[in-house]
Amino acid sequence: MSKFFKILIIVCAAVTTLVLTWEAWRENLSMDWRKYQNKYKNELIGMAQTEQQRKFADDYEIKLRQIVLPKLDRADRCISCHVGIEDSRMNNHANPIKAHPGNYLETHDINLVGCTSCHDGQGRAIIAVAAHGRGEDQYWETPLLKSPFIQSNCVRCHSNGPSQAQAYNHGKTLFQQKGCVGCHKISEAGGVIGPALSDIGRASFHAKMPIAANRERLLNQFDGNVNLAYLFEAVSEPKAQPKDSTMPTMEFSEEELTAILVYLKSLSTQRSMMEIGDRPQALAANLNSPPTTDSKIRTNPTSALSSRGQQIFTKACVACHTIGSGDRVGPDLKGVTSRRDKTWLKSFIQAPNKKIENKDPITMELLAKYKTPMPGLGLTPEDIDEVIRYLKNPQSAQLIPSETSPASPDNKSSAANRIDIKKGLALFQGSQRLLNEGPACITCHDVRNKAVFAGGRLAKELTQSFFRLREAGMTAILKDPPFPLMRAAYQNNVITADEATALTAFLEQVTKEQGDHTQSDSAPKILFSGLVGLALLFGLYYAAGLGRKRETVNKSIYDRQIKSTNRKGIL
C-alpha cells in the first residue's frame, strides 16, 4: 500500500472518530432537555431553605423523562423539557420550566392522561420542533394546539364538553342554531346533502388540504396545522372546493368562526380515550331536535292545535327548515305567515309540484335560490292549518311527548315490520316489479346494505336518507316525486301507497342497521363470479367435446378403407 493511501485511511478514521464523538456529545450532553433540567435544578437549589430541600435539589437526576400510557398508546416525553409542569413555584418562570397554567392539573392526573391527550403534538420526540410538529419541514398531522383550539380535545374524555370549554360549547350551539345538521351527519344524526363530519377533526392532510391559492396564508395563520387551515377554508369560503358546493356562505364574526372551528376540530371517531362521562354517541343525541334561539320557551299547556302543529313540523319539516335559526336546505320560516298569504301557503304545502308546473312566480324564485324542490308531504288540510298556526307563534307551543313524536332509528316506526321490509328490499332491487311497472330504485340509487349487491350512481346514495326525511318525508317523495328525473320516470308509472310504505320501511331498516358500515366493494365479487363463470363455461365446452374426434383423421373411416383395400388385394 502506498504512503498516500495510508495517510488517507488515517485521515478518514480521524474524521469519522471526530464526527461520532461530536454526535455522541450532541445527543447526550448538549440536548435542550438537559439544559432545561439543569436550569430547573439550579432553581431548586436556589429556592431550598431547609436541609431536606437542599438534599432533594442536589439529588435531582438529569435524565430523559417520559409518561408511558399503554392503554392510550402514548409515550409522552414532553416532561423532559417541561420539568416544572407540576411545580406551582414555577408560575412566574418562562417556558419550558414554567408551571402548567390554571388549575387543570388539580383535576387531571398527568400520569393518567399524559400531555398529548389534550395538547396533541408528537409525544415521543425529544427535540422541540419535532415535538410541536409545526412548520413546513414537519409532517406530523396533529401539531401542538394553541388556545382556544386545545378545547377541541376536551371531548376525548368529556363527551359533552366541560363548562370551562367556552369556545367549544359556543361552537356546538352555533352548529345547531345555524342548521348545519340539516345537511351534515355526525355519528347517527343529521342530513346527507353535505359530507359526513364524524371524523373531520382528524382528516388526513393528504385528503383535506386548502387550495393552492389559500394554502400558504392559512398554514401561516394556523401554525402549520393543515386540519385547522382546511376547516377554516371550508367554513369561510365554502365555494373554494368543490366549486359547485351548494353550501351557502355564512356570516360569522371572528369569535363565532373561531368557536365553530373548535367544535369541528373536536369531531373524531376516536373520542372516548379515558371513558369519562357519556358515550361518544351522546355527541349526536341533541342534534335530532330542532335548534331554537329562544331559551325561554314557555312550557305552559296550550291548545292541542299548536302542540299538534309543532309535532308535525318536527316530524316533517325540521330537516329542511328552521324557525329563526337561518336557512337550511330551504328558507328560514320565521315570520313566513306575515310574508305569505295564508291561501298561498296552504296550496303550496299541499301540492308544491303543481306550483312548479304552473310556474308560480314565488315558487320559481324559491327554487332558483334554494335549488331543491319541496316534496309533497301528504298532509291533510287540518294538518296544514295546525302547522300554519304553529308558525304564527312557535314560542307559545309545548311539544307534548306522544306516539306521534318523530321516529328514530332506535324505535321502529309502525311501517317498519318484517313483511314491509322484505317487500321493500325486493322492490328496491327489482326482484319484484312495481305494480305500475316503474323502474326499480336500484337503477339510479345505491345503499350500504349487504342484501343489495350494487346500485346505480345516477342519483343520491340513500343509506342515511331516513334520518333526514323521516317516514312522512320519504312517503311523500315516493308518492309525489319532486325531482325532475324521478318525476318523469314515475309520471305514468305511479308508486302505490303500499309500495311507498314498504320502500320506506326498508330504507328505515337500512338507516338503522347499516348507517355506519362502510360500503362493501363489489369489484372483487364481480371478478370472482366472472372467473367462476368462465371456468364453468370452459368445463361445459370440454365435456361437450369429449365424444368428438381427437385424431387428425376419422379413424373408423381410415380403418374401413384399409380393410377394403386388403380384401381387394387378396382377391
PDB file of N, CA and C in Angstrom, residues 348-439:
ATOM      1  N   PHE A 348     -99.421  25.778  -1.357  1.00  0.00           N
ATOM      2  CA  PHE A 348     -98.026  25.410  -1.605  1.00  0.00           C
ATOM      3  C   PHE A 348     -97.641  24.177  -0.790  1.00  0.00           C
ATOM      4  N   ILE A 349     -98.018  24.136   0.490  1.00  0.00           N
ATOM      5  CA  ILE A 349     -97.675  22.993   1.341  1.00  0.00           C
ATOM      6  C   ILE A 349     -98.390  21.734   0.853  1.00  0.00           C
ATOM      7  N   GLN A 350     -99.628  21.899   0.383  1.00  0.00           N
ATOM      8  CA  GLN A 350    -100.412  20.741  -0.027  1.00  0.00           C
ATOM      9  C   GLN A 350     -99.926  20.147  -1.347  1.00  0.00           C
ATOM     10  N   ALA A 351     -99.534  20.997  -2.295  1.00  0.00           N
ATOM     11  CA  ALA A 351     -99.124  20.486  -3.615  1.00  0.00           C
ATOM     12  C   ALA A 351     -98.041  21.385  -4.214  1.00  0.00           C
ATOM     13  N   PRO A 352     -96.808  21.309  -3.708  1.00  0.00           N
ATOM     14  CA  PRO A 352     -95.736  22.164  -4.241  1.00  0.00           C
ATOM     15  C   PRO A 352     -95.415  21.875  -5.703  1.00  0.00           C
ATOM     16  N   ASN A 353     -95.606  20.640  -6.145  1.00  0.00           N
ATOM     17  CA  ASN A 353     -95.306  20.312  -7.542  1.00  0.00           C
ATOM     18  C   ASN A 353     -96.204  21.072  -8.517  1.00  0.00           C
ATOM     19  N   LYS A 354     -97.453  21.258  -8.127  1.00  0.00           N
ATOM     20  CA  LYS A 354     -98.376  21.994  -9.001  1.00  0.00           C
ATOM     21  C   LYS A 354     -97.937  23.442  -9.151  1.00  0.00           C
ATOM     22  N   LYS A 355     -97.384  24.006  -8.082  1.00  0.00           N
ATOM     23  CA  LYS A 355     -96.885  25.379  -8.154  1.00  0.00           C
ATOM     24  C   LYS A 355     -95.723  25.470  -9.153  1.00  0.00           C
ATOM     25  N   ILE A 356     -94.889  24.433  -9.167  1.00  0.00           N
ATOM     26  CA  ILE A 356     -93.766  24.422 -10.105  1.00  0.00           C
ATOM     27  C   ILE A 356     -94.276  24.250 -11.536  1.00  0.00           C
ATOM     28  N   GLU A 357     -95.213  23.348 -11.715  1.00  0.00           N
ATOM     29  CA  GLU A 357     -95.763  23.110 -13.057  1.00  0.00           C
ATOM     30  C   GLU A 357     -96.468  24.346 -13.606  1.00  0.00           C
ATOM     31  N   ASN A 358     -97.108  25.099 -12.711  1.00  0.00           N
ATOM     32  CA  ASN A 358     -97.830  26.310 -13.134  1.00  0.00           C
ATOM     33  C   ASN A 358     -96.932  27.548 -13.183  1.00  0.00           C
ATOM     34  N   LYS A 359     -95.618  27.359 -12.921  1.00  0.00           N
ATOM     35  CA  LYS A 359     -94.646  28.460 -12.964  1.00  0.00           C
ATOM     36  C   LYS A 359     -95.044  29.601 -12.033  1.00  0.00           C
ATOM     37  N   ASP A 360     -95.500  29.236 -10.832  1.00  0.00           N
ATOM     38  CA  ASP A 360     -95.851  30.258  -9.847  1.00  0.00           C
ATOM     39  C   ASP A 360     -94.611  31.113  -9.554  1.00  0.00           C
ATOM     40  N   PRO A 361     -94.702  32.450  -9.655  1.00  0.00           N
ATOM     41  CA  PRO A 361     -93.519  33.319  -9.531  1.00  0.00           C
ATOM     42  C   PRO A 361     -92.777  33.141  -8.202  1.00  0.00           C
ATOM     43  N   ILE A 362     -93.510  33.075  -7.092  1.00  0.00           N
ATOM     44  CA  ILE A 362     -92.857  32.940  -5.779  1.00  0.00           C
ATOM     45  C   ILE A 362     -92.147  31.595  -5.694  1.00  0.00           C
ATOM     46  N   THR A 363     -92.817  30.533  -6.151  1.00  0.00           N
ATOM     47  CA  THR A 363     -92.230  29.195  -6.102  1.00  0.00           C
ATOM     48  C   THR A 363     -90.974  29.120  -6.962  1.00  0.00           C
ATOM     49  N   MET A 364     -91.016  29.706  -8.159  1.00  0.00           N
ATOM     50  CA  MET A 364     -89.853  29.662  -9.043  1.00  0.00           C
ATOM     51  C   MET A 364     -88.690  30.472  -8.473  1.00  0.00           C
ATOM     52  N   GLU A 365     -89.007  31.542  -7.766  1.00  0.00           N
ATOM     53  CA  GLU A 365     -87.960  32.342  -7.116  1.00  0.00           C
ATOM     54  C   GLU A 365     -87.285  31.541  -6.002  1.00  0.00           C
ATOM     55  N   LEU A 366     -88.093  30.827  -5.211  1.00  0.00           N
ATOM     56  CA  LEU A 366     -87.548  29.998  -4.138  1.00  0.00           C
ATOM     57  C   LEU A 366     -86.722  28.845  -4.710  1.00  0.00           C
ATOM     58  N   LEU A 367     -87.192  28.252  -5.795  1.00  0.00           N
ATOM     59  CA  LEU A 367     -86.481  27.141  -6.413  1.00  0.00           C
ATOM     60  C   LEU A 367     -85.129  27.598  -6.968  1.00  0.00           C
ATOM     61  N   ALA A 368     -85.101  28.800  -7.555  1.00  0.00           N
ATOM     62  CA  ALA A 368     -83.850  29.328  -8.098  1.00  0.00           C
ATOM     63  C   ALA A 368     -82.834  29.591  -6.983  1.00  0.00           C
ATOM     64  N   LYS A 369     -83.330  29.993  -5.818  1.00  0.00           N
ATOM     65  CA  LYS A 369     -82.430  30.335  -4.709  1.00  0.00           C
ATOM     66  C   LYS A 369     -81.951  29.102  -3.966  1.00  0.00           C
ATOM     67  N   TYR A 370     -82.864  28.148  -3.693  1.00  0.00           N
ATOM     68  CA  TYR A 370     -82.519  27.013  -2.834  1.00  0.00           C
ATOM     69  C   TYR A 370     -82.278  25.709  -3.597  1.00  0.00           C
ATOM     70  N   LYS A 371     -82.525  25.705  -4.886  1.00  0.00           N
ATOM     71  CA  LYS A 371     -82.183  24.602  -5.797  1.00  0.00           C
ATOM     72  C   LYS A 371     -83.018  23.334  -5.588  1.00  0.00           C
ATOM     73  N   THR A 372     -83.323  22.968  -4.359  1.00  0.00           N
ATOM     74  CA  THR A 372     -84.019  21.709  -4.084  1.00  0.00           C
ATOM     75  C   THR A 372     -85.515  21.936  -3.997  1.00  0.00           C
ATOM     76  N   PRO A 373     -86.325  21.270  -4.834  1.00  0.00           N
ATOM     77  CA  PRO A 373     -87.781  21.456  -4.762  1.00  0.00           C
ATOM     78  C   PRO A 373     -88.356  20.811  -3.512  1.00  0.00           C
ATOM     79  N   MET A 374     -89.399  21.405  -2.975  1.00  0.00           N
ATOM     80  CA  MET A 374     -90.050  20.848  -1.794  1.00  0.00           C
ATOM     81  C   MET A 374     -90.955  19.697  -2.221  1.00  0.00           C
ATOM     82  N   PRO A 375     -90.872  18.546  -1.533  1.00  0.00           N
ATOM     83  CA  PRO A 375     -91.767  17.431  -1.879  1.00  0.00           C
ATOM     84  C   PRO A 375     -93.144  17.628  -1.262  1.00  0.00           C
ATOM     85  N   GLY A 376     -94.120  16.985  -1.849  1.00  0.00           N
ATOM     86  CA  GLY A 376     -95.431  16.961  -1.224  1.00  0.00           C
ATOM     87  C   GLY A 376     -95.388  16.084   0.007  1.00  0.00           C
ATOM     88  N   LEU A 377     -95.866  16.598   1.147  1.00  0.00           N
ATOM     89  CA  LEU A 377     -95.729  15.884   2.411  1.00  0.00           C
ATOM     90  C   LEU A 377     -96.929  15.001   2.734  1.00  0.00           C
ATOM     91  N   GLY A 378     -97.954  15.058   1.915  1.00  0.00           N
ATOM     92  CA  GLY A 378     -99.121  14.233   2.163  1.00  0.00           C
ATOM     93  C   GLY A 378     -99.913  14.641   3.383  1.00  0.00           C
ATOM     94  N   LEU A 379     -99.855  15.909   3.764  1.00  0.00           N
ATOM     95  CA  LEU A 379    -100.583  16.398   4.936  1.00  0.00           C
ATOM     96  C   LEU A 379    -102.042  16.661   4.586  1.00  0.00           C
ATOM     97  N   THR A 380    -102.901  16.434   5.544  1.00  0.00           N
ATOM     98  CA  THR A 380    -104.320  16.752   5.355  1.00  0.00           C
ATOM     99  C   THR A 380    -104.515  18.254   5.513  1.00  0.00           C
ATOM    100  N   PRO A 381    -105.624  18.806   5.012  1.00  0.00           N
ATOM    101  CA  PRO A 381    -105.895  20.243   5.213  1.00  0.00           C
ATOM    102  C   PRO A 381    -105.864  20.632   6.685  1.00  0.00           C
ATOM    103  N   GLU A 382    -106.339  19.743   7.571  1.00  0.00           N
ATOM    104  CA  GLU A 382    -106.326  20.040   9.008  1.00  0.00           C
ATOM    105  C   GLU A 382    -104.881  20.113   9.523  1.00  0.00           C
ATOM    106  N   ASP A 383    -104.032  19.190   9.056  1.00  0.00           N
ATOM    107  CA  ASP A 383    -102.624  19.218   9.466  1.00  0.00           C
ATOM    108  C   ASP A 383    -101.954  20.508   9.027  1.00  0.00           C
ATOM    109  N   ILE A 384    -102.254  20.937   7.813  1.00  0.00           N
ATOM    110  CA  ILE A 384    -101.646  22.161   7.292  1.00  0.00           C
ATOM    111  C   ILE A 384    -102.092  23.362   8.113  1.00  0.00           C
ATOM    112  N   ASP A 385    -103.369  23.413   8.492  1.00  0.00           N
ATOM    113  CA  ASP A 385    -103.853  24.517   9.331  1.00  0.00           C
ATOM    114  C   ASP A 385    -103.109  24.563  10.660  1.00  0.00           C
ATOM    115  N   GLU A 386    -102.857  23.381  11.238  1.00  0.00           N
ATOM    116  CA  GLU A 386    -102.160  23.335  12.523  1.00  0.00           C
ATOM    117  C   GLU A 386    -100.705  23.790  12.390  1.00  0.00           C
ATOM    118  N   VAL A 387    -100.050  23.400  11.296  1.00  0.00           N
ATOM    119  CA  VAL A 387     -98.674  23.832  11.075  1.00  0.00           C
ATOM    120  C   VAL A 387     -98.612  25.349  10.905  1.00  0.00           C
ATOM    121  N   ILE A 388     -99.530  25.910  10.138  1.00  0.00           N
ATOM    122  CA  ILE A 388     -99.552  27.360   9.927  1.00  0.00           C
ATOM    123  C   ILE A 388     -99.813  28.082  11.242  1.00  0.00           C
ATOM    124  N   ARG A 389    -100.700  27.536  12.064  1.00  0.00           N
ATOM    125  CA  ARG A 389    -100.966  28.150  13.359  1.00  0.00           C
ATOM    126  C   ARG A 389     -99.718  28.111  14.239  1.00  0.00           C
ATOM    127  N   TYR A 390     -98.999  27.006  14.176  1.00  0.00           N
ATOM    128  CA  TYR A 390     -97.743  26.910  14.944  1.00  0.00           C
ATOM    129  C   TYR A 390     -96.706  27.914  14.426  1.00  0.00           C
ATOM    130  N   LEU A 391     -96.614  28.073  13.102  1.00  0.00           N
ATOM    131  CA  LEU A 391     -95.638  29.006  12.533  1.00  0.00           C
ATOM    132  C   LEU A 391     -95.945  30.457  12.908  1.00  0.00           C
ATOM    133  N   LYS A 392     -97.205  30.759  13.172  1.00  0.00           N
ATOM    134  CA  LYS A 392     -97.572  32.119  13.571  1.00  0.00           C
ATOM    135  C   LYS A 392     -96.962  32.473  14.925  1.00  0.00           C
ATOM    136  N   ASN A 393     -96.948  31.511  15.847  1.00  0.00           N
ATOM    137  CA  ASN A 393     -96.472  31.809  17.198  1.00  0.00           C
ATOM    138  C   ASN A 393     -95.796  30.568  17.782  1.00  0.00           C
ATOM    139  N   PRO A 394     -94.599  30.224  17.287  1.00  0.00           N
ATOM    140  CA  PRO A 394     -93.956  28.985  17.733  1.00  0.00           C
ATOM    141  C   PRO A 394     -93.558  29.003  19.207  1.00  0.00           C
ATOM    142  N   GLN A 395     -93.311  30.213  19.781  1.00  0.00           N
ATOM    143  CA  GLN A 395     -92.880  30.282  21.165  1.00  0.00           C
ATOM    144  C   GLN A 395     -93.966  29.863  22.156  1.00  0.00           C
ATOM    145  N   SER A 396     -95.215  29.860  21.714  1.00  0.00           N
ATOM    146  CA  SER A 396     -96.293  29.543  22.644  1.00  0.00           C
ATOM    147  C   SER A 396     -96.596  28.058  22.715  1.00  0.00           C
ATOM    148  N   ALA A 397     -95.941  27.254  21.893  1.00  0.00           N
ATOM    149  CA  ALA A 397     -96.281  25.834  21.813  1.00  0.00           C
ATOM    150  C   ALA A 397     -95.429  25.018  22.759  1.00  0.00           C
ATOM    151  N   GLN A 398     -95.993  23.944  23.221  1.00  0.00           N
ATOM    152  CA  GLN A 398     -95.268  22.967  24.029  1.00  0.00           C
ATOM    153  C   GLN A 398     -95.399  21.616  23.354  1.00  0.00           C
ATOM    154  N   LEU A 399     -94.246  21.023  23.035  1.00  0.00           N
ATOM    155  CA  LEU A 399     -94.281  19.713  22.385  1.00  0.00           C
ATOM    156  C   LEU A 399     -94.594  18.654  23.423  1.00  0.00           C
ATOM    157  N   ILE A 400     -95.763  18.021  23.295  1.00  0.00           N
ATOM    158  CA  ILE A 400     -96.195  17.007  24.247  1.00  0.00           C
ATOM    159  C   ILE A 400     -95.727  15.647  23.749  1.00  0.00           C
ATOM    160  N   PRO A 401     -94.877  14.954  24.502  1.00  0.00           N
ATOM    161  CA  PRO A 401     -94.406  13.641  24.044  1.00  0.00           C
ATOM    162  C   PRO A 401     -95.572  12.682  23.861  1.00  0.00           C
ATOM    163  N   SER A 402     -95.556  11.986  22.759  1.00  0.00           N
ATOM    164  CA  SER A 402     -96.604  11.013  22.484  1.00  0.00           C
ATOM    165  C   SER A 402     -96.128  10.048  21.428  1.00  0.00           C
ATOM    166  N   GLU A 403     -97.041   9.179  21.019  1.00  0.00           N
ATOM    167  CA  GLU A 403     -96.664   8.201  19.998  1.00  0.00           C
ATOM    168  C   GLU A 403     -96.397   8.873  18.664  1.00  0.00           C
ATOM    169  N   THR A 404     -96.798  10.108  18.527  1.00  0.00           N
ATOM    170  CA  THR A 404     -96.641  10.771  17.238  1.00  0.00           C
ATOM    171  C   THR A 404     -95.315  11.499  17.121  1.00  0.00           C
ATOM    172  N   SER A 405     -94.453  11.380  18.127  1.00  0.00           N
ATOM    173  CA  SER A 405     -93.138  12.001  18.041  1.00  0.00           C
ATOM    174  C   SER A 405     -92.368  11.372  16.902  1.00  0.00           C
ATOM    175  N   PRO A 406     -91.393  12.121  16.331  1.00  0.00           N
ATOM    176  CA  PRO A 406     -90.695  11.609  15.159  1.00  0.00           C
ATOM    177  C   PRO A 406     -90.019  10.282  15.427  1.00  0.00           C
ATOM    178  N   ALA A 407     -90.105   9.434  14.420  1.00  0.00           N
ATOM    179  CA  ALA A 407     -89.490   8.113  14.560  1.00  0.00           C
ATOM    180  C   ALA A 407     -87.991   8.241  14.608  1.00  0.00           C
ATOM    181  N   SER A 408     -87.361   7.381  15.329  1.00  0.00           N
ATOM    182  CA  SER A 408     -85.913   7.362  15.395  1.00  0.00           C
ATOM    183  C   SER A 408     -85.439   5.976  15.012  1.00  0.00           C
ATOM    184  N   PRO A 409     -84.144   5.859  14.634  1.00  0.00           N
ATOM    185  CA  PRO A 409     -83.644   4.568  14.236  1.00  0.00           C
ATOM    186  C   PRO A 409     -83.692   3.543  15.360  1.00  0.00           C
ATOM    187  N   ASP A 410     -83.742   4.010  16.630  1.00  0.00           N
ATOM    188  CA  ASP A 410     -83.761   3.071  17.731  1.00  0.00           C
ATOM    189  C   ASP A 410     -85.168   2.618  18.081  1.00  0.00           C
ATOM    190  N   ASN A 411     -86.199   3.280  17.496  1.00  0.00           N
ATOM    191  CA  ASN A 411     -87.580   2.912  17.752  1.00  0.00           C
ATOM    192  C   ASN A 411     -88.269   2.705  16.428  1.00  0.00           C
ATOM    193  N   LYS A 412     -88.611   1.487  16.120  1.00  0.00           N
ATOM    194  CA  LYS A 412     -89.192   1.195  14.818  1.00  0.00           C
ATOM    195  C   LYS A 412     -90.491   1.949  14.631  1.00  0.00           C
ATOM    196  N   SER A 413     -90.689   2.504  13.441  1.00  0.00           N
ATOM    197  CA  SER A 413     -91.968   3.110  13.121  1.00  0.00           C
ATOM    198  C   SER A 413     -92.968   1.998  12.827  1.00  0.00           C
ATOM    199  N   SER A 414     -94.259   2.378  12.789  1.00  0.00           N
ATOM    200  CA  SER A 414     -95.291   1.368  12.554  1.00  0.00           C
ATOM    201  C   SER A 414     -95.144   0.711  11.190  1.00  0.00           C
ATOM    202  N   ALA A 415     -94.496   1.417  10.254  1.00  0.00           N
ATOM    203  CA  ALA A 415     -94.346   0.871   8.896  1.00  0.00           C
ATOM    204  C   ALA A 415     -93.270  -0.196   8.819  1.00  0.00           C
ATOM    205  N   ALA A 416     -92.315  -0.139   9.779  1.00  0.00           N
ATOM    206  CA  ALA A 416     -91.131  -0.985   9.646  1.00  0.00           C
ATOM    207  C   ALA A 416     -91.358  -2.369  10.221  1.00  0.00           C
ATOM    208  N   ASN A 417     -92.290  -3.122   9.706  1.00  0.00           N
ATOM    209  CA  ASN A 417     -92.455  -4.510  10.111  1.00  0.00           C
ATOM    210  C   ASN A 417     -91.742  -5.408   9.111  1.00  0.00           C
ATOM    211  N   ARG A 418     -91.602  -6.644   9.499  1.00  0.00           N
ATOM    212  CA  ARG A 418     -90.778  -7.542   8.700  1.00  0.00           C
ATOM    213  C   ARG A 418     -91.299  -7.742   7.288  1.00  0.00           C
ATOM    214  N   ILE A 419     -92.589  -7.845   7.132  1.00  0.00           N
ATOM    215  CA  ILE A 419     -93.163  -8.082   5.800  1.00  0.00           C
ATOM    216  C   ILE A 419     -92.863  -6.900   4.888  1.00  0.00           C
ATOM    217  N   ASP A 420     -93.086  -5.688   5.404  1.00  0.00           N
ATOM    218  CA  ASP A 420     -92.834  -4.498   4.599  1.00  0.00           C
ATOM    219  C   ASP A 420     -91.357  -4.367   4.246  1.00  0.00           C
ATOM    220  N   ILE A 421     -90.476  -4.682   5.212  1.00  0.00           N
ATOM    221  CA  ILE A 421     -89.032  -4.579   4.953  1.00  0.00           C
ATOM    222  C   ILE A 421     -88.619  -5.544   3.846  1.00  0.00           C
ATOM    223  N   LYS A 422     -89.115  -6.763   3.928  1.00  0.00           N
ATOM    224  CA  LYS A 422     -88.778  -7.764   2.904  1.00  0.00           C
ATOM    225  C   LYS A 422     -89.320  -7.356   1.539  1.00  0.00           C
ATOM    226  N   LYS A 423     -90.550  -6.851   1.539  1.00  0.00           N
ATOM    227  CA  LYS A 423     -91.137  -6.406   0.278  1.00  0.00           C
ATOM    228  C   LYS A 423     -90.385  -5.187  -0.259  1.00  0.00           C
ATOM    229  N   GLY A 424     -90.041  -4.261   0.647  1.00  0.00           N
ATOM    230  CA  GLY A 424     -89.309  -3.067   0.222  1.00  0.00           C
ATOM    231  C   GLY A 424     -87.969  -3.407  -0.400  1.00  0.00           C
ATOM    232  N   LEU A 425     -87.247  -4.392   0.181  1.00  0.00           N
ATOM    233  CA  LEU A 425     -85.975  -4.836  -0.401  1.00  0.00           C
ATOM    234  C   LEU A 425     -86.183  -5.382  -1.805  1.00  0.00           C
ATOM    235  N   ALA A 426     -87.213  -6.221  -1.967  1.00  0.00           N
ATOM    236  CA  ALA A 426     -87.484  -6.804  -3.287  1.00  0.00           C
ATOM    237  C   ALA A 426     -87.823  -5.721  -4.307  1.00  0.00           C
ATOM    238  N   LEU A 427     -88.625  -4.729  -3.892  1.00  0.00           N
ATOM    239  CA  LEU A 427     -88.981  -3.634  -4.806  1.00  0.00           C
ATOM    240  C   LEU A 427     -87.775  -2.773  -5.123  1.00  0.00           C
ATOM    241  N   PHE A 428     -86.939  -2.515  -4.123  1.00  0.00           N
ATOM    242  CA  PHE A 428     -85.776  -1.639  -4.323  1.00  0.00           C
ATOM    243  C   PHE A 428     -84.822  -2.225  -5.353  1.00  0.00           C
ATOM    244  N   GLN A 429     -84.519  -3.514  -5.230  1.00  0.00           N
ATOM    245  CA  GLN A 429     -83.527  -4.085  -6.145  1.00  0.00           C
ATOM    246  C   GLN A 429     -84.142  -4.742  -7.377  1.00  0.00           C
ATOM    247  N   GLY A 430     -85.485  -4.661  -7.528  1.00  0.00           N
ATOM    248  CA  GLY A 430     -86.111  -5.089  -8.763  1.00  0.00           C
ATOM    249  C   GLY A 430     -86.417  -6.563  -8.868  1.00  0.00           C
ATOM    250  N   SER A 431     -86.212  -7.336  -7.798  1.00  0.00           N
ATOM    251  CA  SER A 431     -86.585  -8.747  -7.857  1.00  0.00           C
ATOM    252  C   SER A 431     -88.105  -8.914  -7.860  1.00  0.00           C
ATOM    253  N   GLN A 432     -88.813  -7.867  -7.429  1.00  0.00           N
ATOM    254  CA  GLN A 432     -90.269  -7.812  -7.561  1.00  0.00           C
ATOM    255  C   GLN A 432     -90.628  -6.531  -8.287  1.00  0.00           C
ATOM    256  N   ARG A 433     -91.387  -6.651  -9.375  1.00  0.00           N
ATOM    257  CA  ARG A 433     -91.727  -5.488 -10.180  1.00  0.00           C
ATOM    258  C   ARG A 433     -92.731  -4.598  -9.450  1.00  0.00           C
ATOM    259  N   LEU A 434     -92.586  -3.294  -9.653  1.00  0.00           N
ATOM    260  CA  LEU A 434     -93.589  -2.365  -9.153  1.00  0.00           C
ATOM    261  C   LEU A 434     -94.898  -2.603  -9.905  1.00  0.00           C
ATOM    262  N   LEU A 435     -96.015  -2.395  -9.212  1.00  0.00           N
ATOM    263  CA  LEU A 435     -97.314  -2.719  -9.781  1.00  0.00           C
ATOM    264  C   LEU A 435     -97.537  -2.002 -11.115  1.00  0.00           C
ATOM    265  N   ASN A 436     -97.163  -0.729 -11.195  1.00  0.00           N
ATOM    266  CA  ASN A 436     -97.363   0.056 -12.415  1.00  0.00           C
ATOM    267  C   ASN A 436     -96.138   0.048 -13.327  1.00  0.00           C
ATOM    268  N   GLU A 437     -95.207  -0.906 -13.067  1.00  0.00           N
ATOM    269  CA  GLU A 437     -94.064  -1.183 -13.943  1.00  0.00           C
ATOM    270  C   GLU A 437     -93.093  -0.013 -14.060  1.00  0.00           C
ATOM    271  N   GLY A 438     -92.954   0.749 -12.978  1.00  0.00           N
ATOM    272  CA  GLY A 438     -91.926   1.777 -12.955  1.00  0.00           C
ATOM    273  C   GLY A 438     -90.549   1.156 -12.756  1.00  0.00           C
ATOM    274  N   PRO A 439     -89.475   1.917 -12.992  1.00  0.00           N
ATOM    275  CA  PRO A 439     -88.124   1.366 -12.831  1.00  0.00           C
ATOM    276  C   PRO A 439     -87.815   1.095 -11.361  1.00  0.00           C
TER     277      PRO A 439
END
